[in-house]
Amino acid sequence: AIKFSESGATVEVEVTVANVDDNDDNKVTLLVEVKDEGPGISFENQKLLFGNFVQIRPGLLQEGRGSGLGLALCKKIVTIHGGTIGVNSEEGKGSVFFFSIPFQTYKGLMTTIEEIKPVVIGAESRTDHHSSNTRKIPT
């Protein structure tokens, strides 16, 4: 997201933990969303994004960086863990990339997402509610 955002734009990372089974508080889903102010991606190109060696705009914004494997690897890792990955985007309006992974917690191991404190230098932070943290990362 940072690579495709102009200098000074904001990239926002939101992490949410949600219960997926009303009968078992230990089964939860971790949802991570990365929102950017980049150029956006057409619907046609969104279908191609997670393939091997895919570059939607080769060279245009990347300045020779990248091989088109990053999102393909992310998809493989998330899928192996039983999760889903995707993107919502509109040209000229930025993108929201997201993935969710189900997992089992254990009592006493983690009670809320606030216990996870990522360190982001130079970033504003705000907490939406007890099960979500958002970090804004200036580019």
PDB file of C-alpha atoms in Angstrom, residues 1-120:
ATOM      1  CA  ALA A   1       0.000   0.000   0.000  1.00  0.00           C
ATOM      2  CA  ILE A   2       2.807   2.384   0.854  1.00  0.00           C
ATOM      3  CA  LYS A   3       4.589   1.607  -2.419  1.00  0.00           C
ATOM      4  CA  PHE A   4       1.526   2.682  -4.415  1.00  0.00           C
ATOM      5  CA  SER A   5       0.614   5.771  -2.371  1.00  0.00           C
ATOM      6  CA  GLU A   6       1.991   9.218  -3.054  1.00  0.00           C
ATOM      7  CA  SER A   7       4.288  10.845  -0.530  1.00  0.00           C
ATOM      8  CA  GLY A   8       2.265  12.322   2.322  1.00  0.00           C
ATOM      9  CA  ALA A   9      -0.734  10.032   1.772  1.00  0.00           C
ATOM     10  CA  THR A  10      -2.070   7.948   4.663  1.00  0.00           C
ATOM     11  CA  VAL A  11      -2.154   4.169   4.824  1.00  0.00           C
ATOM     12  CA  GLU A  12      -4.460   2.842   7.536  1.00  0.00           C
ATOM     13  CA  VAL A  13      -4.177  -0.628   9.080  1.00  0.00           C
ATOM     14  CA  GLU A  14      -7.117  -1.923  11.100  1.00  0.00           C
ATOM     15  CA  VAL A  15      -7.105  -5.171  13.076  1.00  0.00           C
ATOM     16  CA  THR A  16     -10.344  -6.656  14.411  1.00  0.00           C
ATOM     17  CA  VAL A  17     -10.947  -9.827  16.403  1.00  0.00           C
ATOM     18  CA  ALA A  18     -14.469 -11.239  16.228  1.00  0.00           C
ATOM     19  CA  ASN A  19     -16.162 -14.280  17.760  1.00  0.00           C
ATOM     20  CA  VAL A  20     -17.309 -16.731  15.130  1.00  0.00           C
ATOM     21  CA  ASP A  21     -19.042 -19.274  17.367  1.00  0.00           C
ATOM     22  CA  ASP A  22     -21.608 -18.134  19.945  1.00  0.00           C
ATOM     23  CA  ASN A  23     -21.116 -21.419  21.799  1.00  0.00           C
ATOM     24  CA  ASP A  24     -17.316 -21.168  22.032  1.00  0.00           C
ATOM     25  CA  ASP A  25     -15.614 -17.909  23.039  1.00  0.00           C
ATOM     26  CA  ASN A  26     -12.255 -19.394  22.078  1.00  0.00           C
ATOM     27  CA  LYS A  27     -13.036 -19.565  18.330  1.00  0.00           C
ATOM     28  CA  VAL A  28     -12.318 -16.186  16.794  1.00  0.00           C
ATOM     29  CA  THR A  29     -11.473 -14.629  13.446  1.00  0.00           C
ATOM     30  CA  LEU A  30      -8.697 -12.118  12.977  1.00  0.00           C
ATOM     31  CA  LEU A  31      -9.557  -9.542  10.294  1.00  0.00           C
ATOM     32  CA  VAL A  32      -6.848  -7.210   8.979  1.00  0.00           C
ATOM     33  CA  GLU A  33      -7.668  -4.349   6.589  1.00  0.00           C
ATOM     34  CA  VAL A  34      -5.128  -2.107   4.872  1.00  0.00           C
ATOM     35  CA  LYS A  35      -6.642   1.072   3.401  1.00  0.00           C
ATOM     36  CA  ASP A  36      -4.678   3.335   1.095  1.00  0.00           C
ATOM     37  CA  GLU A  37      -5.117   6.505  -0.924  1.00  0.00           C
ATOM     38  CA  GLY A  38      -3.392   5.059  -3.990  1.00  0.00           C
ATOM     39  CA  PRO A  39      -4.598   5.145  -7.601  1.00  0.00           C
ATOM     40  CA  GLY A  40      -7.181   2.402  -7.132  1.00  0.00           C
ATOM     41  CA  ILE A  41      -7.643  -0.717  -9.218  1.00  0.00           C
ATOM     42  CA  SER A  42     -10.261  -1.439 -11.880  1.00  0.00           C
ATOM     43  CA  PHE A  43     -12.666  -4.322 -11.278  1.00  0.00           C
ATOM     44  CA  GLU A  44     -11.145  -6.233 -14.217  1.00  0.00           C
ATOM     45  CA  ASN A  45      -7.649  -5.957 -12.739  1.00  0.00           C
ATOM     46  CA  GLN A  46      -8.819  -6.891  -9.238  1.00  0.00           C
ATOM     47  CA  LYS A  47      -9.605 -10.369 -10.590  1.00  0.00           C
ATOM     48  CA  LEU A  48      -5.940 -10.789 -11.605  1.00  0.00           C
ATOM     49  CA  LEU A  49      -4.187  -9.307  -8.564  1.00  0.00           C
ATOM     50  CA  PHE A  50      -3.505 -12.452  -6.546  1.00  0.00           C
ATOM     51  CA  GLY A  51      -1.919 -14.431  -9.396  1.00  0.00           C
ATOM     52  CA  ASN A  52       1.775 -15.265  -9.684  1.00  0.00           C
ATOM     53  CA  PHE A  53       3.951 -12.578 -11.327  1.00  0.00           C
ATOM     54  CA  VAL A  54       0.992 -10.239 -11.855  1.00  0.00           C
ATOM     55  CA  GLN A  55       1.773  -6.538 -12.092  1.00  0.00           C
ATOM     56  CA  ILE A  56      -1.214  -4.361 -12.918  1.00  0.00           C
ATOM     57  CA  ARG A  57       0.850  -1.321 -13.877  1.00  0.00           C
ATOM     58  CA  PRO A  58       4.378  -2.653 -14.452  1.00  0.00           C
ATOM     59  CA  GLY A  59       6.936   0.084 -14.077  1.00  0.00           C
ATOM     60  CA  LEU A  60       4.393   2.905 -13.910  1.00  0.00           C
ATOM     61  CA  LEU A  61       4.361   3.287 -10.131  1.00  0.00           C
ATOM     62  CA  GLN A  62       6.798   0.635  -9.030  1.00  0.00           C
ATOM     63  CA  GLU A  63       9.932   2.176 -10.531  1.00  0.00           C
ATOM     64  CA  GLY A  64      11.309  -1.304 -11.164  1.00  0.00           C
ATOM     65  CA  ARG A  65      10.502  -2.632  -7.670  1.00  0.00           C
ATOM     66  CA  GLY A  66       8.688  -5.888  -7.154  1.00  0.00           C
ATOM     67  CA  SER A  67       8.194  -9.101  -9.058  1.00  0.00           C
ATOM     68  CA  GLY A  68       4.422  -9.543  -8.844  1.00  0.00           C
ATOM     69  CA  LEU A  69       4.679 -12.289  -6.223  1.00  0.00           C
ATOM     70  CA  GLY A  70       3.765 -10.441  -3.013  1.00  0.00           C
ATOM     71  CA  LEU A  71      -0.014 -10.809  -3.148  1.00  0.00           C
ATOM     72  CA  ALA A  72       0.239 -14.340  -4.568  1.00  0.00           C
ATOM     73  CA  LEU A  73       2.360 -15.353  -1.559  1.00  0.00           C
ATOM     74  CA  CYS A  74      -0.040 -13.612   0.816  1.00  0.00           C
ATOM     75  CA  LYS A  75      -2.938 -15.545  -0.703  1.00  0.00           C
ATOM     76  CA  LYS A  76      -1.106 -18.863  -0.299  1.00  0.00           C
ATOM     77  CA  ILE A  77      -0.236 -18.151   3.347  1.00  0.00           C
ATOM     78  CA  VAL A  78      -3.756 -16.994   4.251  1.00  0.00           C
ATOM     79  CA  THR A  79      -5.342 -19.962   2.435  1.00  0.00           C
ATOM     80  CA  ILE A  80      -3.062 -22.451   4.214  1.00  0.00           C
ATOM     81  CA  HIS A  81      -4.358 -21.027   7.505  1.00  0.00           C
ATOM     82  CA  GLY A  82      -7.978 -21.480   6.410  1.00  0.00           C
ATOM     83  CA  GLY A  83      -8.572 -17.798   5.765  1.00  0.00           C
ATOM     84  CA  THR A  84      -9.708 -15.534   2.963  1.00  0.00           C
ATOM     85  CA  ILE A  85      -8.079 -12.571   1.239  1.00  0.00           C
ATOM     86  CA  GLY A  86      -9.393  -9.916  -1.105  1.00  0.00           C
ATOM     87  CA  VAL A  87      -9.544  -6.314  -2.221  1.00  0.00           C
ATOM     88  CA  ASN A  88     -12.176  -3.624  -2.624  1.00  0.00           C
ATOM     89  CA  SER A  89     -11.098  -0.795  -4.876  1.00  0.00           C
ATOM     90  CA  GLU A  90     -12.218   1.831  -7.327  1.00  0.00           C
ATOM     91  CA  GLU A  91      -9.972   3.657  -9.735  1.00  0.00           C
ATOM     92  CA  GLY A  92      -9.008   7.071  -8.417  1.00  0.00           C
ATOM     93  CA  LYS A  93     -10.287   6.310  -4.900  1.00  0.00           C
ATOM     94  CA  GLY A  94      -7.721   4.009  -3.301  1.00  0.00           C
ATOM     95  CA  SER A  95      -8.003   0.411  -2.171  1.00  0.00           C
ATOM     96  CA  VAL A  96      -8.839  -1.705   0.846  1.00  0.00           C
ATOM     97  CA  PHE A  97      -6.941  -4.987   0.997  1.00  0.00           C
ATOM     98  CA  PHE A  98      -8.125  -7.426   3.641  1.00  0.00           C
ATOM     99  CA  PHE A  99      -7.603 -10.904   4.985  1.00  0.00           C
ATOM    100  CA  SER A 100      -9.234 -12.944   7.718  1.00  0.00           C
ATOM    101  CA  ILE A 101      -7.882 -15.981   9.518  1.00  0.00           C
ATOM    102  CA  PRO A 102      -9.839 -18.177  11.952  1.00  0.00           C
ATOM    103  CA  PHE A 103      -8.015 -19.354  15.042  1.00  0.00           C
ATOM    104  CA  GLN A 104      -8.471 -20.902  18.438  1.00  0.00           C
ATOM    105  CA  THR A 105      -7.547 -18.892  21.530  1.00  0.00           C
ATOM    106  CA  TYR A 106      -6.959 -20.204  25.012  1.00  0.00           C
ATOM    107  CA  LYS A 107      -8.258 -18.661  28.228  1.00  0.00           C
ATOM    108  CA  GLY A 108      -5.656 -16.439  29.791  1.00  0.00           C
ATOM    109  CA  LEU A 109      -3.601 -16.193  26.596  1.00  0.00           C
ATOM    110  CA  MET A 110      -5.254 -13.099  25.112  1.00  0.00           C
ATOM    111  CA  THR A 111      -8.359 -11.280  26.257  1.00  0.00           C
ATOM    112  CA  THR A 112      -8.471  -8.314  23.871  1.00  0.00           C
ATOM    113  CA  ILE A 113      -6.654  -6.976  20.851  1.00  0.00           C
ATOM    114  CA  GLU A 114      -5.379  -4.079  23.021  1.00  0.00           C
ATOM    115  CA  GLU A 115      -2.835  -6.511  24.464  1.00  0.00           C
ATOM    116  CA  ILE A 116      -1.125  -6.518  21.062  1.00  0.00           C
ATOM    117  CA  LYS A 117       0.791  -3.234  20.864  1.00  0.00           C
ATOM    118  CA  PRO A 118       2.512  -2.820  17.493  1.00  0.00           C
ATOM    119  CA  VAL A 119       5.164  -0.146  17.402  1.00  0.00           C
ATOM    120  CA  VAL A 120       4.744   2.253  14.489  1.00  0.00           C
TER     121      VAL A 120
END
